[in-house]
PDB file of C-alpha atoms in Angstrom:
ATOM      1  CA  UNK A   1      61.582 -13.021   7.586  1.00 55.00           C
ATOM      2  CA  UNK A   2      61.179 -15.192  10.911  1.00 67.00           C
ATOM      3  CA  UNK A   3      58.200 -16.929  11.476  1.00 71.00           C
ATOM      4  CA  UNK A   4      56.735 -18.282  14.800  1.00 80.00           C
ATOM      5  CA  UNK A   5      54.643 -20.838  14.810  1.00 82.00           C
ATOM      6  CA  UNK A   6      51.708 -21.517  17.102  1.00 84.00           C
ATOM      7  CA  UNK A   7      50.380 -24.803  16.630  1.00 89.00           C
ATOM      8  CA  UNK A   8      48.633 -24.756  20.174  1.00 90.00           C
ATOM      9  CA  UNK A   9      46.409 -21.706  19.016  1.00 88.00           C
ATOM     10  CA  UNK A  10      45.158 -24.493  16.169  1.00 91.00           C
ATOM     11  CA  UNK A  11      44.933 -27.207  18.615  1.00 91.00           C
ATOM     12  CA  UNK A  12      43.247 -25.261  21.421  1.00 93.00           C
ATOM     13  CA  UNK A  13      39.702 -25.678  18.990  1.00 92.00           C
ATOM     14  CA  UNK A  14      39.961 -28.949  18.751  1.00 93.00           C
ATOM     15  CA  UNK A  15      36.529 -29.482  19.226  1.00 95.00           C
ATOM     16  CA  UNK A  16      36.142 -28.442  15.846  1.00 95.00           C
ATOM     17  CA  UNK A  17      38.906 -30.157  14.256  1.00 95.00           C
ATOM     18  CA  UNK A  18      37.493 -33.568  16.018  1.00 96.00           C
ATOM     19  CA  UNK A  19      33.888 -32.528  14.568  1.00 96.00           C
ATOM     20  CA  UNK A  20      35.215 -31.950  10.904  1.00 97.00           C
ATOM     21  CA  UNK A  21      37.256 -35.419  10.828  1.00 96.00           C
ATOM     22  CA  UNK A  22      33.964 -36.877  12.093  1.00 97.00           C
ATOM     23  CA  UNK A  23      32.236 -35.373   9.512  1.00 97.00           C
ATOM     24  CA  UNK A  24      34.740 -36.471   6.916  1.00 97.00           C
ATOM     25  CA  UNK A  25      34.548 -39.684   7.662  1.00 97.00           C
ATOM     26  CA  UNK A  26      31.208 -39.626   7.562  1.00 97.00           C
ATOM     27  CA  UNK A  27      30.938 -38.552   4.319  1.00 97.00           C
ATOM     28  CA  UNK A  28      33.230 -40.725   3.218  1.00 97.00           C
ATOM     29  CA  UNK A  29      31.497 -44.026   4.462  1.00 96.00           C
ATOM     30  CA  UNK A  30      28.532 -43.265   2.989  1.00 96.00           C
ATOM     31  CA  UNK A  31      29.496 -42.454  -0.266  1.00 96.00           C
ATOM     32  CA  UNK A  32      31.489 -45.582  -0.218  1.00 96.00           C
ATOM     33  CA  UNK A  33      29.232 -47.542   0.757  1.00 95.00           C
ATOM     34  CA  UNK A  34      26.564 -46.447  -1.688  1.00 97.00           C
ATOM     35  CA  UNK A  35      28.770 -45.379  -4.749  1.00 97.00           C
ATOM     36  CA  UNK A  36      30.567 -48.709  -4.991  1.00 95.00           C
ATOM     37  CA  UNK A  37      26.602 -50.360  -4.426  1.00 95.00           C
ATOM     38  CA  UNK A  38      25.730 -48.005  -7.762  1.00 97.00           C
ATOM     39  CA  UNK A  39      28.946 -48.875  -9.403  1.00 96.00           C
ATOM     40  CA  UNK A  40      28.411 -52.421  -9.495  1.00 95.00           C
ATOM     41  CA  UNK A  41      24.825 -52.182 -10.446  1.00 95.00           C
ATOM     42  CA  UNK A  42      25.932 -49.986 -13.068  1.00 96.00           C
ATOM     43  CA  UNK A  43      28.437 -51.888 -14.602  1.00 94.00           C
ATOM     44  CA  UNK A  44      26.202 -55.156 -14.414  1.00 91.00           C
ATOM     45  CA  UNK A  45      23.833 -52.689 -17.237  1.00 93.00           C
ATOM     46  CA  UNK A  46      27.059 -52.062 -18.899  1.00 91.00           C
ATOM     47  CA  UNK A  47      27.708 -55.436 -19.531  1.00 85.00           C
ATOM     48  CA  UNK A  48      24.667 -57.107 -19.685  1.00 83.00           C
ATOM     49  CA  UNK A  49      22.097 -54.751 -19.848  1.00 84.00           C
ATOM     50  CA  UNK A  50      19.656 -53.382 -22.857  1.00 88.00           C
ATOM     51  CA  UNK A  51      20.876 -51.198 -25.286  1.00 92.00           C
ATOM     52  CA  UNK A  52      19.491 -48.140 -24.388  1.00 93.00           C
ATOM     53  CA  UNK A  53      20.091 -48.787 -21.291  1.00 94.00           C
ATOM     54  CA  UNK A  54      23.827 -49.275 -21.385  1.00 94.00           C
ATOM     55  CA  UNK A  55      23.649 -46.365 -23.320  1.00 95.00           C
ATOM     56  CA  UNK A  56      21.770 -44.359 -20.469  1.00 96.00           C
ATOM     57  CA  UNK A  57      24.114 -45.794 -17.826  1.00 96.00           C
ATOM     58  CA  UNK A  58      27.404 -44.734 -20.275  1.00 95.00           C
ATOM     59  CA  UNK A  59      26.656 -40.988 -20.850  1.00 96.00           C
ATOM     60  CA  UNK A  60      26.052 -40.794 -17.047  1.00 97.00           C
ATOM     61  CA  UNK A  61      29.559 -42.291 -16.647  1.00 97.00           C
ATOM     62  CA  UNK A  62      30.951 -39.914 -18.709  1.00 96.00           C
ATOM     63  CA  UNK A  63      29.432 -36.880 -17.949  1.00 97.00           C
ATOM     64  CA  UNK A  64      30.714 -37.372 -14.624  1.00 97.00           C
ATOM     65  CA  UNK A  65      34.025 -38.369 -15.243  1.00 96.00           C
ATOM     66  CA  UNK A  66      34.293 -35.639 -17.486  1.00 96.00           C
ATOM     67  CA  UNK A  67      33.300 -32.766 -14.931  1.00 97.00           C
ATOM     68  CA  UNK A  68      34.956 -31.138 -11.954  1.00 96.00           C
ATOM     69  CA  UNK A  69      33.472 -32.471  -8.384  1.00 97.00           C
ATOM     70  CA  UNK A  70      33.623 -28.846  -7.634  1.00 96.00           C
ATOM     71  CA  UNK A  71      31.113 -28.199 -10.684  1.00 97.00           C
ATOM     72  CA  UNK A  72      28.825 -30.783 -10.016  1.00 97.00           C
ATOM     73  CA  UNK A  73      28.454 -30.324  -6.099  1.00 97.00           C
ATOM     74  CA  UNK A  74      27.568 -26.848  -7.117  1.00 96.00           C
ATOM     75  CA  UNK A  75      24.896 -27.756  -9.576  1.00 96.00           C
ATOM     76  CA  UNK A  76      23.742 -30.178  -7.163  1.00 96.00           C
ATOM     77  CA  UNK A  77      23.568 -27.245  -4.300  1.00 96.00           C
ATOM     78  CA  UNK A  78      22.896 -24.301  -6.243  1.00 95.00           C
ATOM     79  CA  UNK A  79      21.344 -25.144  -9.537  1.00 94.00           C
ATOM     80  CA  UNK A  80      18.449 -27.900  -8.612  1.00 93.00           C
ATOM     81  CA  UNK A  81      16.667 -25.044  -5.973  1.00 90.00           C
ATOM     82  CA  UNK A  82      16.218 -23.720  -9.736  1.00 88.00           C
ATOM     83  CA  UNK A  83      13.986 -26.753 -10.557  1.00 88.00           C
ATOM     84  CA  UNK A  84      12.146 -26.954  -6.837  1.00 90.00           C
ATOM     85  CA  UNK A  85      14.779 -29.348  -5.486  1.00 91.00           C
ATOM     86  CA  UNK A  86      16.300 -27.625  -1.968  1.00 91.00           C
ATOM     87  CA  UNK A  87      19.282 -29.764  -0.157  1.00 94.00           C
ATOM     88  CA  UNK A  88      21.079 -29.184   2.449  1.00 95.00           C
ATOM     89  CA  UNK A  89      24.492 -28.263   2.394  1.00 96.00           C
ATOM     90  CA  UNK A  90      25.558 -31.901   3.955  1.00 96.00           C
ATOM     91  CA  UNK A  91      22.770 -33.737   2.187  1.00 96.00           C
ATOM     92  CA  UNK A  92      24.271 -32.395  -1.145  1.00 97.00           C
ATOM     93  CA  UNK A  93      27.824 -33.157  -0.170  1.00 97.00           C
ATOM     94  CA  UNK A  94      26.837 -36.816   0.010  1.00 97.00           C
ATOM     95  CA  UNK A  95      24.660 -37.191  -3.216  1.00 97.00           C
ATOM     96  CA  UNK A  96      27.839 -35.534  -4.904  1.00 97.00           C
ATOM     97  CA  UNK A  97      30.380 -38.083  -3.662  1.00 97.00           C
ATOM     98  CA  UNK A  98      27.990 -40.926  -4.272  1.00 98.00           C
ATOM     99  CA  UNK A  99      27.414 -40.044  -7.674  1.00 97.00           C
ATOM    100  CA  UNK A 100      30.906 -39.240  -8.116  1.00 97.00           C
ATOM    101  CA  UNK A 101      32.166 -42.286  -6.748  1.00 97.00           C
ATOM    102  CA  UNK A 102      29.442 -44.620  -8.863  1.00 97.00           C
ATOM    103  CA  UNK A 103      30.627 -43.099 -11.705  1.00 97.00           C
ATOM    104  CA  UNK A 104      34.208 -44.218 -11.479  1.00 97.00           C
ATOM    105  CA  UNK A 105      33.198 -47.270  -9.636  1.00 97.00           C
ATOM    106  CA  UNK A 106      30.928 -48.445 -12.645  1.00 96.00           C
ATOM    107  CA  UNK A 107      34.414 -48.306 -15.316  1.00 95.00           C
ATOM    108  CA  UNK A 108      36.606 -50.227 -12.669  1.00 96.00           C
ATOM    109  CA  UNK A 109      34.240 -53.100 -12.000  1.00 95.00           C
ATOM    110  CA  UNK A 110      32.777 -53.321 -15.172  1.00 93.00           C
ATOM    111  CA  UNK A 111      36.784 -54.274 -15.999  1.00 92.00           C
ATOM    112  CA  UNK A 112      37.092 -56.856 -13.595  1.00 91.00           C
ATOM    113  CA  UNK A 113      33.508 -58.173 -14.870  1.00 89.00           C
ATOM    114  CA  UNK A 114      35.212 -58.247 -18.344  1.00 86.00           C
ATOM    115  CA  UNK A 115      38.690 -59.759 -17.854  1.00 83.00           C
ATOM    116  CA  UNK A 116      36.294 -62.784 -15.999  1.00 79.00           C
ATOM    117  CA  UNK A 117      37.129 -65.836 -18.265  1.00 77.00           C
ATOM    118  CA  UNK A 118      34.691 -67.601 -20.273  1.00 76.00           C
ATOM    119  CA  UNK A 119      35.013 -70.843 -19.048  1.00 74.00           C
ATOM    120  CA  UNK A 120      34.297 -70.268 -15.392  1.00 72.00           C
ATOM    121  CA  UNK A 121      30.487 -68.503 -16.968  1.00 72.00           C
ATOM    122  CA  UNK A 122      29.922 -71.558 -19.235  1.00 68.00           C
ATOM    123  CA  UNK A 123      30.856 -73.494 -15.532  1.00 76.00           C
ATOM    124  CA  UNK A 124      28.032 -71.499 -13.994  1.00 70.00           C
ATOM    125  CA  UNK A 125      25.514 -72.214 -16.875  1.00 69.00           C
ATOM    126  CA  UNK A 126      25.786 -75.829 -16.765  1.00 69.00           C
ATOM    127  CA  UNK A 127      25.364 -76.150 -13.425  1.00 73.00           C
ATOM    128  CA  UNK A 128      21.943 -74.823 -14.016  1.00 63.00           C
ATOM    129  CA  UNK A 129      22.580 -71.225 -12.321  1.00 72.00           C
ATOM    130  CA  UNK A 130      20.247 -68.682 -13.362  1.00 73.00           C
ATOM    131  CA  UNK A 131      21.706 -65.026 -14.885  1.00 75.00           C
ATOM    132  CA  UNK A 132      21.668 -63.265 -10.982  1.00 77.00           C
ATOM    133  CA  UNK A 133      23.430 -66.284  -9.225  1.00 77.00           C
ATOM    134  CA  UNK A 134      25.911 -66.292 -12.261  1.00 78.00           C
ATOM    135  CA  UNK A 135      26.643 -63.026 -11.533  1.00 79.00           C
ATOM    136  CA  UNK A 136      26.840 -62.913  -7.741  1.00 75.00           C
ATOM    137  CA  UNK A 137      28.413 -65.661  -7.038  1.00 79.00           C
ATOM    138  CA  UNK A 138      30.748 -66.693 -10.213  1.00 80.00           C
ATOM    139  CA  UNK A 139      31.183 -63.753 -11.514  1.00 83.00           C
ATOM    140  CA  UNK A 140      31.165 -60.798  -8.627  1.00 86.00           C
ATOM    141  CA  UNK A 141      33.287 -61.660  -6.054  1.00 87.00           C
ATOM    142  CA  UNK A 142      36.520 -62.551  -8.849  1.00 87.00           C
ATOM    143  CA  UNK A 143      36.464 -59.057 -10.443  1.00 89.00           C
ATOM    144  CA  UNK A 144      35.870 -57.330  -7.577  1.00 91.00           C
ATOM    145  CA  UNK A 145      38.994 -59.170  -5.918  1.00 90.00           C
ATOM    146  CA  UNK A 146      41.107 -58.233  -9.118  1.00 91.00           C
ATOM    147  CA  UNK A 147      39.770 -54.569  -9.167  1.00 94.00           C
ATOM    148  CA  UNK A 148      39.767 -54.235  -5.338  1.00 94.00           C
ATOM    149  CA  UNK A 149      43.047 -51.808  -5.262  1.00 94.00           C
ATOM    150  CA  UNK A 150      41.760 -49.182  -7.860  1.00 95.00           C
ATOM    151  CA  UNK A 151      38.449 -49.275  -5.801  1.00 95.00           C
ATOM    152  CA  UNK A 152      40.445 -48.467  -2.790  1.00 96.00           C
ATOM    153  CA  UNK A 153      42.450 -45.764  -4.620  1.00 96.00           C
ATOM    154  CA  UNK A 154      39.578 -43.889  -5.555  1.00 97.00           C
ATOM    155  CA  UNK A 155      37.055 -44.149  -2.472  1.00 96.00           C
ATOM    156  CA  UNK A 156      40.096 -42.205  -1.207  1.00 97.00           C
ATOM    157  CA  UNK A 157      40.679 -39.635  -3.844  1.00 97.00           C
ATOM    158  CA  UNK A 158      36.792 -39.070  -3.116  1.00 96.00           C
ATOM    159  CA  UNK A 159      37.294 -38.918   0.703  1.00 97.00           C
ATOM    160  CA  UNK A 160      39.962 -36.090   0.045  1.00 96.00           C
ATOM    161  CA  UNK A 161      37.932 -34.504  -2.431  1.00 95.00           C
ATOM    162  CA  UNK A 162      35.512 -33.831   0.464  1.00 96.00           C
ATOM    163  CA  UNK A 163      37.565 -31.070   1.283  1.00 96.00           C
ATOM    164  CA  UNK A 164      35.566 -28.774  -1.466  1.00 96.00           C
ATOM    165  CA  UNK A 165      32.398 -29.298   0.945  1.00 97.00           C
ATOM    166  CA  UNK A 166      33.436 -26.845   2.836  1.00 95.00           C
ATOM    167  CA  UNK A 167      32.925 -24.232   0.434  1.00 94.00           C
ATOM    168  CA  UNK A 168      29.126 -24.989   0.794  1.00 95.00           C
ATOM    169  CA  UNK A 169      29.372 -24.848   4.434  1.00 93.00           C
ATOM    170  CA  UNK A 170      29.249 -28.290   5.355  1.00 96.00           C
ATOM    171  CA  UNK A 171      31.184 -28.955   8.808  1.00 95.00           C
ATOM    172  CA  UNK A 172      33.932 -31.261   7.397  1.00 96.00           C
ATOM    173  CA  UNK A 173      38.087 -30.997   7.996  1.00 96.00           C
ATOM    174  CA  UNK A 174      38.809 -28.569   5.503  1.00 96.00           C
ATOM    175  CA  UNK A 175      35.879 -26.375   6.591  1.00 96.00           C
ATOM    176  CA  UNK A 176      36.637 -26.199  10.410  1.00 96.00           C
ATOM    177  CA  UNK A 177      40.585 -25.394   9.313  1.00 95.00           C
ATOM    178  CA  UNK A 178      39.336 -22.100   7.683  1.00 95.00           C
ATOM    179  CA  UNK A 179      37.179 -21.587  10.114  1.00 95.00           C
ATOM    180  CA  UNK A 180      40.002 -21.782  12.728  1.00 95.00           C
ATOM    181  CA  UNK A 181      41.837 -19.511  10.868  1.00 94.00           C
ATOM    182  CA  UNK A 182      40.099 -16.836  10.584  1.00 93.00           C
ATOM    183  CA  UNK A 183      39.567 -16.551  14.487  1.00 92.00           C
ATOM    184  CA  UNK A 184      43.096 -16.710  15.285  1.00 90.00           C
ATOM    185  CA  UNK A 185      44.781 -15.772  11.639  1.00 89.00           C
ATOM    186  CA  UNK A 186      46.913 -18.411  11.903  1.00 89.00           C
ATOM    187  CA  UNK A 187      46.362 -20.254   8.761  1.00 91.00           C
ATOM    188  CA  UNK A 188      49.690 -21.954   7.931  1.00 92.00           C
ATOM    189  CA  UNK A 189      49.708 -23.871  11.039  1.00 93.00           C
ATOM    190  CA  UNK A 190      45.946 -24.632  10.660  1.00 95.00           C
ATOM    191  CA  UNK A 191      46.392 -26.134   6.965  1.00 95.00           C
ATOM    192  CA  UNK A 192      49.419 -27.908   8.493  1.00 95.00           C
ATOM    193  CA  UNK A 193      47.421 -29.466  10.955  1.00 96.00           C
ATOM    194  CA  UNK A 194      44.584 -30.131   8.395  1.00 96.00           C
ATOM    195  CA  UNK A 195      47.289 -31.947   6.036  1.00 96.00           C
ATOM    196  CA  UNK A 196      48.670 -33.946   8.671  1.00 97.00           C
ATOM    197  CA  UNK A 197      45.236 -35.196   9.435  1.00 97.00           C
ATOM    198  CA  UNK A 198      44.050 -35.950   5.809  1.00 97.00           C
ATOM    199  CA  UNK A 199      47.524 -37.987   5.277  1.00 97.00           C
ATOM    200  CA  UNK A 200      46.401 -39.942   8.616  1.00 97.00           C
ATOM    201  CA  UNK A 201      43.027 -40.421   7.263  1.00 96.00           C
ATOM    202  CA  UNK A 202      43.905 -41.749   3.971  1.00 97.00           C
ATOM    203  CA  UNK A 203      46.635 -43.789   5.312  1.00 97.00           C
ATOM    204  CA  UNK A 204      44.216 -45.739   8.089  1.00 97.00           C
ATOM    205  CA  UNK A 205      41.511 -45.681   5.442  1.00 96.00           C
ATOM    206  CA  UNK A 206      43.897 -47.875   3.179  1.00 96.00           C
ATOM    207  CA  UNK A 207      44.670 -50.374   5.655  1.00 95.00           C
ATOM    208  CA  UNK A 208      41.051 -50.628   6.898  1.00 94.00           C
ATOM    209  CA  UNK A 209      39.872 -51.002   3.341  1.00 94.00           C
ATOM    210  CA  UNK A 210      42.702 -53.554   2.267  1.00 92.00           C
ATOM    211  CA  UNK A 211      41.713 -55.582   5.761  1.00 91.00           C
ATOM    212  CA  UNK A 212      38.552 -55.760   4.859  1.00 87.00           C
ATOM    213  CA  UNK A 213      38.116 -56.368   1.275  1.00 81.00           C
ATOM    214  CA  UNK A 214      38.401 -60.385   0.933  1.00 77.00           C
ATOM    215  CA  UNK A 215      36.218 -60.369   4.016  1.00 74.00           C
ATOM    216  CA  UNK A 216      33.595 -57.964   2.041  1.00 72.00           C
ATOM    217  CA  UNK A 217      34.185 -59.921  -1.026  1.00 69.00           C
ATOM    218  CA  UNK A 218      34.245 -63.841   0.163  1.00 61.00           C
ATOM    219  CA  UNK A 219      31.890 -63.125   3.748  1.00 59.00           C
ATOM    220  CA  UNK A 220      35.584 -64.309   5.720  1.00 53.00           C
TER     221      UNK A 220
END
């Protein structure tokens, strides 16, 4: 069986391709920005906080890394209209990845706020810091340098796992390839396409996120 391929019937709508990759990005800068905010928040309780707190924080943890992103972006969507909460399909799409992200984000820093040695806390304390600017600036900035690549790793594995946003409609890559293909019915060079731009993505996401971390961490 001889195929042709057509890759300029996929590439004529690239309107929508640009508007999905826009969209993915999007999605994925907020949800970085604000699940990694959560995650370190949420491993500061884990460490430090009150019992029944930590104990709040860990059965959120694990309930979500326990659960398909594809199950809980559908209870977010589908399930809270049940209890008078209505979202959006792109407003749900974020709150998913953020609390997807946090989730994850809360085990990884809370071991980098672990392996932080003893001494360099005891340092902190005798220099009269108080608990927050022992934290911040003694503790922080150290495990998040040591936990930075696993942080990276995952804020990507969330930015591909965008891709099940389209099946609530929201406008992101995966989304505008089906869409594609069923106007012109050629899906294997629309997926192709699709691929090709994911592996771009999460390549140049990488290297932007490697650049950037000491600067994020140390303010250089």
């Amino acid at each position: 069986m001889r195929i042709e391929l057509d890759f300029g019937a996929v590439l004529s709508q690239w309107p929508l391709l640009a508007t999905g990759l826009l969209w993915t990005i999007g999605l994925t800068a907020i949800s970085a920005l604000l699940g990694v905010a959560l995650g370190v928040v949420f491993a500061w309780v884990r460490s430090h906080g009150a019992p029944w707190l930590k104990w709040v924080v860990g059965t959120y943890v694990e309930l979500i890394r326990n659960t398909p992103f594809i199950v809980q972006l559908f209870f977010i969507y589908f399930g809270l209209p049940a209890a008078g909460v209505k979202l959006n399909a792109e407003t749900a799409s974020v709150i998913a990845m953020v609390v997807n992200l946090s989730a994850y984000a809360t085990e990884i820093i809370r071991a980098g706020i672990d392996a932080t040695p003893r001494g360099q806390i005891e340092a902190a304390a005798s220099l009269a810091l108080s608990r927050m600017q022992t934290f911040t600036r003694v503790v922080l900035p150290p495990a998040l340098k040591k936990v930075w690549p696993a942080l990276v790793s995952q804020t990507i594995i969330v930015m591909l796992g965008s891709a099940v946003c389209g099946q609530i409609s929201t406008p992101e890559l995966s989304y505008a390839a089906n869409l594609i293909q069923s106007r012109n019915f050629r899906a294997f060079e629309a997926f192709i396409v699709a691929t090709l731009l994911y592996l771009l993505l999460a390549m140049a996401l990488r290297k932007l996120l490697n650049w950037a971390g000491p600067r994020f961490i140390y303010g250089r």
